[in-house]
PDB file of C-alpha atoms in Angstrom:
ATOM      1  CA  UNK A   1      11.138   3.148 -13.179  1.00 57.00           C
ATOM      2  CA  UNK A   2       9.844   0.383 -11.537  1.00 62.00           C
ATOM      3  CA  UNK A   3       6.209  -1.019 -12.536  1.00 87.00           C
ATOM      4  CA  UNK A   4       3.895  -3.618 -11.265  1.00 92.00           C
ATOM      5  CA  UNK A   5       1.188  -4.997 -13.464  1.00 95.00           C
ATOM      6  CA  UNK A   6      -2.038  -6.385 -12.481  1.00 96.00           C
ATOM      7  CA  UNK A   7      -3.747  -7.294 -15.478  1.00 95.00           C
ATOM      8  CA  UNK A   8      -7.229  -8.445 -13.963  1.00 96.00           C
ATOM      9  CA  UNK A   9      -9.383  -5.624 -12.518  1.00 95.00           C
ATOM     10  CA  UNK A  10     -11.958  -8.101 -10.981  1.00 97.00           C
ATOM     11  CA  UNK A  11     -11.971 -11.867 -10.380  1.00 97.00           C
ATOM     12  CA  UNK A  12     -14.845 -13.662  -9.740  1.00 97.00           C
ATOM     13  CA  UNK A  13     -14.830 -17.281  -7.428  1.00 97.00           C
ATOM     14  CA  UNK A  14     -17.281 -19.355  -5.987  1.00 98.00           C
ATOM     15  CA  UNK A  15     -17.025 -20.228  -2.340  1.00 97.00           C
ATOM     16  CA  UNK A  16     -14.750 -22.908  -1.476  1.00 97.00           C
ATOM     17  CA  UNK A  17     -13.118 -23.152  -4.778  1.00 97.00           C
ATOM     18  CA  UNK A  18      -9.591 -21.712  -5.634  1.00 98.00           C
ATOM     19  CA  UNK A  19      -8.770 -18.466  -7.656  1.00 98.00           C
ATOM     20  CA  UNK A  20      -5.554 -17.233  -8.964  1.00 98.00           C
ATOM     21  CA  UNK A  21      -4.395 -13.637  -9.281  1.00 98.00           C
ATOM     22  CA  UNK A  22      -1.862 -12.276 -11.347  1.00 97.00           C
ATOM     23  CA  UNK A  23       0.958  -9.771 -11.116  1.00 97.00           C
ATOM     24  CA  UNK A  24       4.209  -9.097 -13.193  1.00 96.00           C
ATOM     25  CA  UNK A  25       6.736  -6.318 -12.531  1.00 92.00           C
ATOM     26  CA  UNK A  26       9.882  -4.688 -13.652  1.00 89.00           C
ATOM     27  CA  UNK A  27      12.915  -4.754 -12.037  1.00 83.00           C
ATOM     28  CA  UNK A  28      16.472  -4.937 -12.768  1.00 82.00           C
ATOM     29  CA  UNK A  29      17.602  -6.097  -9.265  1.00 80.00           C
ATOM     30  CA  UNK A  30      18.504  -9.809  -8.252  1.00 80.00           C
ATOM     31  CA  UNK A  31      17.664  -9.761  -4.635  1.00 81.00           C
ATOM     32  CA  UNK A  32      14.205  -8.526  -3.589  1.00 84.00           C
ATOM     33  CA  UNK A  33      11.084  -9.155  -1.911  1.00 87.00           C
ATOM     34  CA  UNK A  34       7.632  -8.883  -3.044  1.00 91.00           C
ATOM     35  CA  UNK A  35       4.320  -8.587  -1.409  1.00 93.00           C
ATOM     36  CA  UNK A  36       0.504  -9.428  -1.689  1.00 96.00           C
ATOM     37  CA  UNK A  37      -1.571  -7.097   0.303  1.00 96.00           C
ATOM     38  CA  UNK A  38      -5.394  -7.258   1.085  1.00 96.00           C
ATOM     39  CA  UNK A  39      -7.644  -3.943   1.375  1.00 95.00           C
ATOM     40  CA  UNK A  40     -11.090  -4.971   2.453  1.00 92.00           C
ATOM     41  CA  UNK A  41     -13.800  -2.285   2.182  1.00 86.00           C
ATOM     42  CA  UNK A  42     -12.702  -0.852   5.368  1.00 74.00           C
ATOM     43  CA  UNK A  43      -9.646   0.289   3.480  1.00 72.00           C
ATOM     44  CA  UNK A  44      -6.945  -0.852   6.065  1.00 90.00           C
ATOM     45  CA  UNK A  45      -4.231  -2.910   3.644  1.00 93.00           C
ATOM     46  CA  UNK A  46      -3.115  -6.175   5.675  1.00 94.00           C
ATOM     47  CA  UNK A  47      -0.061  -8.030   4.383  1.00 93.00           C
ATOM     48  CA  UNK A  48      -1.223 -11.413   2.950  1.00 95.00           C
ATOM     49  CA  UNK A  49       2.042 -13.099   2.081  1.00 95.00           C
ATOM     50  CA  UNK A  50       5.712 -12.337   1.002  1.00 93.00           C
ATOM     51  CA  UNK A  51       8.286 -13.758  -1.116  1.00 92.00           C
ATOM     52  CA  UNK A  52      12.209 -13.568  -0.895  1.00 89.00           C
ATOM     53  CA  UNK A  53      13.442 -13.593  -4.663  1.00 87.00           C
ATOM     54  CA  UNK A  54      16.130 -15.447  -3.772  1.00 86.00           C
ATOM     55  CA  UNK A  55      14.155 -18.583  -2.424  1.00 85.00           C
ATOM     56  CA  UNK A  56      13.452 -21.224  -4.752  1.00 81.00           C
ATOM     57  CA  UNK A  57      10.689 -21.970  -2.548  1.00 88.00           C
ATOM     58  CA  UNK A  58       6.862 -20.559  -3.092  1.00 93.00           C
ATOM     59  CA  UNK A  59       5.812 -18.722  -0.022  1.00 92.00           C
ATOM     60  CA  UNK A  60       2.773 -20.323   1.830  1.00 93.00           C
ATOM     61  CA  UNK A  61       0.634 -19.136   4.237  1.00 92.00           C
ATOM     62  CA  UNK A  62      -2.121 -21.301   4.958  1.00 95.00           C
ATOM     63  CA  UNK A  63      -4.653 -20.927   1.860  1.00 97.00           C
ATOM     64  CA  UNK A  64      -2.556 -18.420   0.590  1.00 97.00           C
ATOM     65  CA  UNK A  65       0.329 -19.495  -1.799  1.00 96.00           C
ATOM     66  CA  UNK A  66       2.440 -17.842  -4.500  1.00 96.00           C
ATOM     67  CA  UNK A  67       3.587 -19.041  -8.249  1.00 95.00           C
ATOM     68  CA  UNK A  68       6.894 -16.865  -8.286  1.00 94.00           C
ATOM     69  CA  UNK A  69       8.517 -17.382 -11.528  1.00 93.00           C
ATOM     70  CA  UNK A  70      11.338 -15.126 -11.343  1.00 91.00           C
ATOM     71  CA  UNK A  71      13.096 -15.279 -15.133  1.00 91.00           C
ATOM     72  CA  UNK A  72       9.426 -14.206 -16.125  1.00 93.00           C
ATOM     73  CA  UNK A  73       8.752 -11.664 -13.178  1.00 92.00           C
ATOM     74  CA  UNK A  74       5.851 -12.989 -12.442  1.00 94.00           C
ATOM     75  CA  UNK A  75       4.262 -12.887  -8.831  1.00 94.00           C
ATOM     76  CA  UNK A  76       0.852 -14.860  -8.686  1.00 97.00           C
ATOM     77  CA  UNK A  77      -1.560 -15.292  -5.616  1.00 98.00           C
ATOM     78  CA  UNK A  78      -3.224 -18.431  -4.984  1.00 98.00           C
ATOM     79  CA  UNK A  79      -6.057 -18.566  -2.997  1.00 98.00           C
ATOM     80  CA  UNK A  80      -7.707 -22.027  -2.010  1.00 97.00           C
ATOM     81  CA  UNK A  81     -10.914 -22.963  -0.319  1.00 97.00           C
ATOM     82  CA  UNK A  82     -12.067 -19.224  -0.765  1.00 98.00           C
ATOM     83  CA  UNK A  83     -14.279 -17.769   1.767  1.00 97.00           C
ATOM     84  CA  UNK A  84     -16.335 -15.043   1.908  1.00 96.00           C
ATOM     85  CA  UNK A  85     -14.242 -12.953   4.161  1.00 94.00           C
ATOM     86  CA  UNK A  86     -11.639 -13.070   1.292  1.00 96.00           C
ATOM     87  CA  UNK A  87     -13.787 -10.789  -0.897  1.00 96.00           C
ATOM     88  CA  UNK A  88     -11.674  -7.615  -1.142  1.00 97.00           C
ATOM     89  CA  UNK A  89      -9.200  -5.719  -3.340  1.00 97.00           C
ATOM     90  CA  UNK A  90      -6.052  -7.263  -3.816  1.00 98.00           C
ATOM     91  CA  UNK A  91      -2.394  -5.750  -4.328  1.00 97.00           C
ATOM     92  CA  UNK A  92       0.869  -6.819  -5.298  1.00 96.00           C
ATOM     93  CA  UNK A  93       3.850  -4.230  -4.452  1.00 93.00           C
ATOM     94  CA  UNK A  94       7.225  -4.340  -4.876  1.00 88.00           C
ATOM     95  CA  UNK A  95      10.060  -2.261  -2.732  1.00 80.00           C
ATOM     96  CA  UNK A  96      11.963  -0.710  -6.007  1.00 68.00           C
ATOM     97  CA  UNK A  97      15.695  -0.496  -6.245  1.00 58.00           C
ATOM     98  CA  UNK A  98      15.876   2.456  -3.536  1.00 57.00           C
ATOM     99  CA  UNK A  99      14.271   0.471  -1.404  1.00 58.00           C
ATOM    100  CA  UNK A 100      12.587   3.190   0.403  1.00 62.00           C
ATOM    101  CA  UNK A 101       8.961   2.886  -0.835  1.00 78.00           C
ATOM    102  CA  UNK A 102       6.438   0.047  -2.201  1.00 85.00           C
ATOM    103  CA  UNK A 103       5.148   0.468  -5.713  1.00 89.00           C
ATOM    104  CA  UNK A 104       2.080  -0.993  -5.913  1.00 93.00           C
ATOM    105  CA  UNK A 105       0.024  -2.631  -8.925  1.00 94.00           C
ATOM    106  CA  UNK A 106      -3.753  -1.244 -10.038  1.00 94.00           C
ATOM    107  CA  UNK A 107      -5.325  -3.953  -7.992  1.00 96.00           C
ATOM    108  CA  UNK A 108      -7.657  -6.859  -8.588  1.00 97.00           C
ATOM    109  CA  UNK A 109     -11.001  -6.893  -6.873  1.00 97.00           C
ATOM    110  CA  UNK A 110     -11.841 -10.446  -5.563  1.00 97.00           C
ATOM    111  CA  UNK A 111     -15.779 -11.342  -5.298  1.00 97.00           C
ATOM    112  CA  UNK A 112     -16.710 -14.737  -3.585  1.00 97.00           C
ATOM    113  CA  UNK A 113     -20.209 -15.655  -4.547  1.00 97.00           C
ATOM    114  CA  UNK A 114     -21.757 -17.796  -2.062  1.00 95.00           C
TER     115      UNK A 114
ATOM    116  CA  UNK B   1      -2.180   2.298  20.397  1.00 55.00           C
ATOM    117  CA  UNK B   2      -2.203  -0.981  19.066  1.00 80.00           C
ATOM    118  CA  UNK B   3      -2.135  -0.031  15.217  1.00 93.00           C
ATOM    119  CA  UNK B   4      -1.904   2.776  13.002  1.00 96.00           C
ATOM    120  CA  UNK B   5      -4.446   5.814  13.683  1.00 96.00           C
ATOM    121  CA  UNK B   6      -5.379   8.399  11.049  1.00 97.00           C
ATOM    122  CA  UNK B   7      -7.528  11.655  11.588  1.00 97.00           C
ATOM    123  CA  UNK B   8      -9.848  12.434  10.781  1.00 97.00           C
ATOM    124  CA  UNK B   9     -11.032   9.466   8.768  1.00 96.00           C
ATOM    125  CA  UNK B  10     -13.518  11.986   6.343  1.00 97.00           C
ATOM    126  CA  UNK B  11     -12.717  15.393   5.352  1.00 98.00           C
ATOM    127  CA  UNK B  12     -14.498  17.867   2.704  1.00 98.00           C
ATOM    128  CA  UNK B  13     -12.988  20.594   1.733  1.00 98.00           C
ATOM    129  CA  UNK B  14     -13.897  23.845  -0.060  1.00 97.00           C
ATOM    130  CA  UNK B  15     -11.113  24.488  -2.952  1.00 97.00           C
ATOM    131  CA  UNK B  16      -8.623  26.695  -1.867  1.00 97.00           C
ATOM    132  CA  UNK B  17      -8.809  25.749   1.760  1.00 98.00           C
ATOM    133  CA  UNK B  18      -5.830  24.011   3.810  1.00 98.00           C
ATOM    134  CA  UNK B  19      -6.273  20.633   5.338  1.00 98.00           C
ATOM    135  CA  UNK B  20      -3.967  18.944   7.654  1.00 98.00           C
ATOM    136  CA  UNK B  21      -4.001  14.792   8.172  1.00 98.00           C
ATOM    137  CA  UNK B  22      -2.738  13.263  10.982  1.00 98.00           C
ATOM    138  CA  UNK B  23      -0.774   9.835  11.538  1.00 98.00           C
ATOM    139  CA  UNK B  24      -0.086   8.372  14.616  1.00 98.00           C
ATOM    140  CA  UNK B  25       2.154   5.315  13.822  1.00 96.00           C
ATOM    141  CA  UNK B  26       2.438   2.109  16.019  1.00 95.00           C
ATOM    142  CA  UNK B  27       4.884   2.962  18.824  1.00 94.00           C
ATOM    143  CA  UNK B  28       8.774   2.270  18.147  1.00 91.00           C
ATOM    144  CA  UNK B  29       8.235   2.314  14.375  1.00 92.00           C
ATOM    145  CA  UNK B  30      10.932   3.791  12.638  1.00 91.00           C
ATOM    146  CA  UNK B  31      10.118   4.477   9.203  1.00 92.00           C
ATOM    147  CA  UNK B  32       6.673   6.079   8.051  1.00 94.00           C
ATOM    148  CA  UNK B  33       5.155   6.607   4.736  1.00 94.00           C
ATOM    149  CA  UNK B  34       2.371   8.182   3.260  1.00 96.00           C
ATOM    150  CA  UNK B  35       0.458   7.102   0.043  1.00 96.00           C
ATOM    151  CA  UNK B  36      -2.033   8.826  -1.852  1.00 97.00           C
ATOM    152  CA  UNK B  37      -5.092   6.432  -3.429  1.00 96.00           C
ATOM    153  CA  UNK B  38      -7.324   7.461  -5.738  1.00 94.00           C
ATOM    154  CA  UNK B  39     -10.893   5.917  -6.339  1.00 90.00           C
ATOM    155  CA  UNK B  40     -10.249   2.221  -7.778  1.00 88.00           C
ATOM    156  CA  UNK B  41      -6.637   2.615  -8.056  1.00 91.00           C
ATOM    157  CA  UNK B  42      -3.130   1.269  -6.175  1.00 93.00           C
ATOM    158  CA  UNK B  43      -1.594   3.657  -3.663  1.00 94.00           C
ATOM    159  CA  UNK B  44       0.789   5.753  -4.903  1.00 94.00           C
ATOM    160  CA  UNK B  45       3.516   6.754  -2.884  1.00 92.00           C
ATOM    161  CA  UNK B  46       3.973  10.356  -1.649  1.00 95.00           C
ATOM    162  CA  UNK B  47       6.598  10.633   1.481  1.00 94.00           C
ATOM    163  CA  UNK B  48       9.252   8.568   3.554  1.00 92.00           C
ATOM    164  CA  UNK B  49      10.308   9.276   7.142  1.00 94.00           C
ATOM    165  CA  UNK B  50      12.736   7.398   9.099  1.00 92.00           C
ATOM    166  CA  UNK B  51      12.388   8.791  12.563  1.00 93.00           C
ATOM    167  CA  UNK B  52      12.197  12.487  12.195  1.00 95.00           C
ATOM    168  CA  UNK B  53      14.343  12.725   8.851  1.00 94.00           C
ATOM    169  CA  UNK B  54      12.209  12.977   5.847  1.00 95.00           C
ATOM    170  CA  UNK B  55      14.440  10.505   3.349  1.00 91.00           C
ATOM    171  CA  UNK B  56      12.303  10.725   0.283  1.00 90.00           C
ATOM    172  CA  UNK B  57       9.593  13.244  -1.132  1.00 92.00           C
ATOM    173  CA  UNK B  58       9.610  12.507  -4.563  1.00 91.00           C
ATOM    174  CA  UNK B  59       6.406  11.302  -4.808  1.00 92.00           C
ATOM    175  CA  UNK B  60       4.432  14.686  -3.415  1.00 96.00           C
ATOM    176  CA  UNK B  61       2.737  15.952  -6.650  1.00 95.00           C
ATOM    177  CA  UNK B  62       3.524  19.633  -6.243  1.00 94.00           C
ATOM    178  CA  UNK B  63       4.909  22.180  -3.293  1.00 95.00           C
ATOM    179  CA  UNK B  64       1.351  22.634  -2.008  1.00 97.00           C
ATOM    180  CA  UNK B  65       1.743  19.289  -0.372  1.00 98.00           C
ATOM    181  CA  UNK B  66       3.865  19.319   2.847  1.00 97.00           C
ATOM    182  CA  UNK B  67       4.512  16.644   5.305  1.00 98.00           C
ATOM    183  CA  UNK B  68       6.431  16.653   8.883  1.00 97.00           C
ATOM    184  CA  UNK B  69       7.185  14.411  11.413  1.00 97.00           C
ATOM    185  CA  UNK B  70       9.181  16.701  13.934  1.00 96.00           C
ATOM    186  CA  UNK B  71       9.705  14.187  17.074  1.00 94.00           C
ATOM    187  CA  UNK B  72       9.869  10.937  14.883  1.00 92.00           C
ATOM    188  CA  UNK B  73       6.288   9.442  16.110  1.00 95.00           C
ATOM    189  CA  UNK B  74       3.360  11.569  14.832  1.00 97.00           C
ATOM    190  CA  UNK B  75       3.331  12.676  11.154  1.00 98.00           C
ATOM    191  CA  UNK B  76       1.247  15.474   9.492  1.00 98.00           C
ATOM    192  CA  UNK B  77       0.494  15.875   5.926  1.00 98.00           C
ATOM    193  CA  UNK B  78      -0.616  19.286   4.981  1.00 98.00           C
ATOM    194  CA  UNK B  79      -2.125  20.446   1.765  1.00 98.00           C
ATOM    195  CA  UNK B  80      -2.264  23.914   0.962  1.00 98.00           C
ATOM    196  CA  UNK B  81      -4.523  25.598  -1.388  1.00 97.00           C
ATOM    197  CA  UNK B  82      -6.839  22.434  -2.380  1.00 98.00           C
ATOM    198  CA  UNK B  83      -7.869  21.490  -5.658  1.00 97.00           C
ATOM    199  CA  UNK B  84     -10.331  18.796  -7.108  1.00 96.00           C
ATOM    200  CA  UNK B  85      -7.533  16.677  -7.917  1.00 96.00           C
ATOM    201  CA  UNK B  86      -6.463  16.667  -4.431  1.00 97.00           C
ATOM    202  CA  UNK B  87      -9.669  14.518  -3.697  1.00 97.00           C
ATOM    203  CA  UNK B  88      -8.485  10.856  -2.504  1.00 97.00           C
ATOM    204  CA  UNK B  89      -7.666   8.538   0.412  1.00 96.00           C
ATOM    205  CA  UNK B  90      -4.480   9.271   2.025  1.00 98.00           C
ATOM    206  CA  UNK B  91      -2.641   6.273   3.707  1.00 96.00           C
ATOM    207  CA  UNK B  92      -0.279   6.495   6.503  1.00 97.00           C
ATOM    208  CA  UNK B  93       1.988   3.079   6.921  1.00 94.00           C
ATOM    209  CA  UNK B  94       4.661   2.607   9.476  1.00 93.00           C
ATOM    210  CA  UNK B  95       7.319  -0.129   9.717  1.00 89.00           C
ATOM    211  CA  UNK B  96       9.451  -0.980  12.440  1.00 85.00           C
ATOM    212  CA  UNK B  97      12.622  -0.396  10.717  1.00 74.00           C
ATOM    213  CA  UNK B  98      13.447  -0.194   6.808  1.00 64.00           C
ATOM    214  CA  UNK B  99      10.594  -1.316   4.893  1.00 56.00           C
ATOM    215  CA  UNK B 100      12.159  -3.266   2.077  1.00 63.00           C
ATOM    216  CA  UNK B 101      12.145  -6.708   3.618  1.00 67.00           C
ATOM    217  CA  UNK B 102       9.508  -6.150   6.455  1.00 68.00           C
ATOM    218  CA  UNK B 103       5.650  -5.698   6.544  1.00 81.00           C
ATOM    219  CA  UNK B 104       4.082  -2.090   6.358  1.00 88.00           C
ATOM    220  CA  UNK B 105       1.220  -1.572   8.612  1.00 92.00           C
ATOM    221  CA  UNK B 106      -1.441   0.851   7.502  1.00 94.00           C
ATOM    222  CA  UNK B 107      -4.062   3.176   9.019  1.00 95.00           C
ATOM    223  CA  UNK B 108      -7.309   3.158   7.318  1.00 94.00           C
ATOM    224  CA  UNK B 109      -7.011   6.270   5.904  1.00 96.00           C
ATOM    225  CA  UNK B 110      -8.138   9.741   5.712  1.00 97.00           C
ATOM    226  CA  UNK B 111     -10.697  10.455   2.795  1.00 96.00           C
ATOM    227  CA  UNK B 112     -10.284  13.862   1.660  1.00 98.00           C
ATOM    228  CA  UNK B 113     -13.254  15.458  -0.921  1.00 97.00           C
ATOM    229  CA  UNK B 114     -12.633  18.766  -2.172  1.00 97.00           C
ATOM    230  CA  UNK B 115     -15.639  20.490  -3.627  1.00 96.00           C
TER     231      UNK B 115
END
C-alpha cells in the first residue's frame, strides 16, 4: 500500500520568513508525480506545486519551491516570504501505482504570525 | 460553471436516514473523484469515474455507499442508512483526463453530520 507521511501536524512562521513543510512517501515506482495541495479554511483544495520524479530540477512556483530527494523518498515544500494568506492546511499527495487516485498525507496546519 | 460545484454544502441527517450529495464537475472534465475527509485529517479516496464508467470503487467503506455518474457529467454520492461514523466532509474533484500527471480541481465539499 502506498503511504504518504507528514510528520508535522502544525507549523508556525513569522510573516516574511521562510518555512519548510516535510513529506515522505513510499513507492516502488521509478516515474511518478508528486503534489502539494493547499486547503484554506473554506475547504476548497488548490494545487500549489507539482514535481515530476524523473526531473532532476526541483519545481518552483513563485514563493513556493520543493526539495525533492528521490532516493530518500522525501518531498518537502518551502514557502519563502510567508504571507498571512498562506495560512492553511497543506497536504502532500502521491498518485499511487494504479494512477487512478491520489493518496494524501495527514496534513500540516500552517499558521502565519503577523 | 467555472469550478466544481457541490451541494448541499451542509447536511444534517438523523441516523438511519438516506442522503444524496451532488457534484457538478468542470465542463469537459473526463475524470471525477469522490473523497471523504474526517475532521483534521487528509482526504481519503472513495471512488473514481472516467466519463460514466466507475473504474475504481475500492475506497467505498461499505455497501451503504453508492456513487453514479450516468451521463458522464454530474455525479451523485448516496449514503444509505447513515451512521454517526459517516460524519465527514465529502469532497468531489475533477480533472481533464487521467489524473496521475494533471491537476485535480476540488469543490468546496459537502459537510455531513449524522446525529
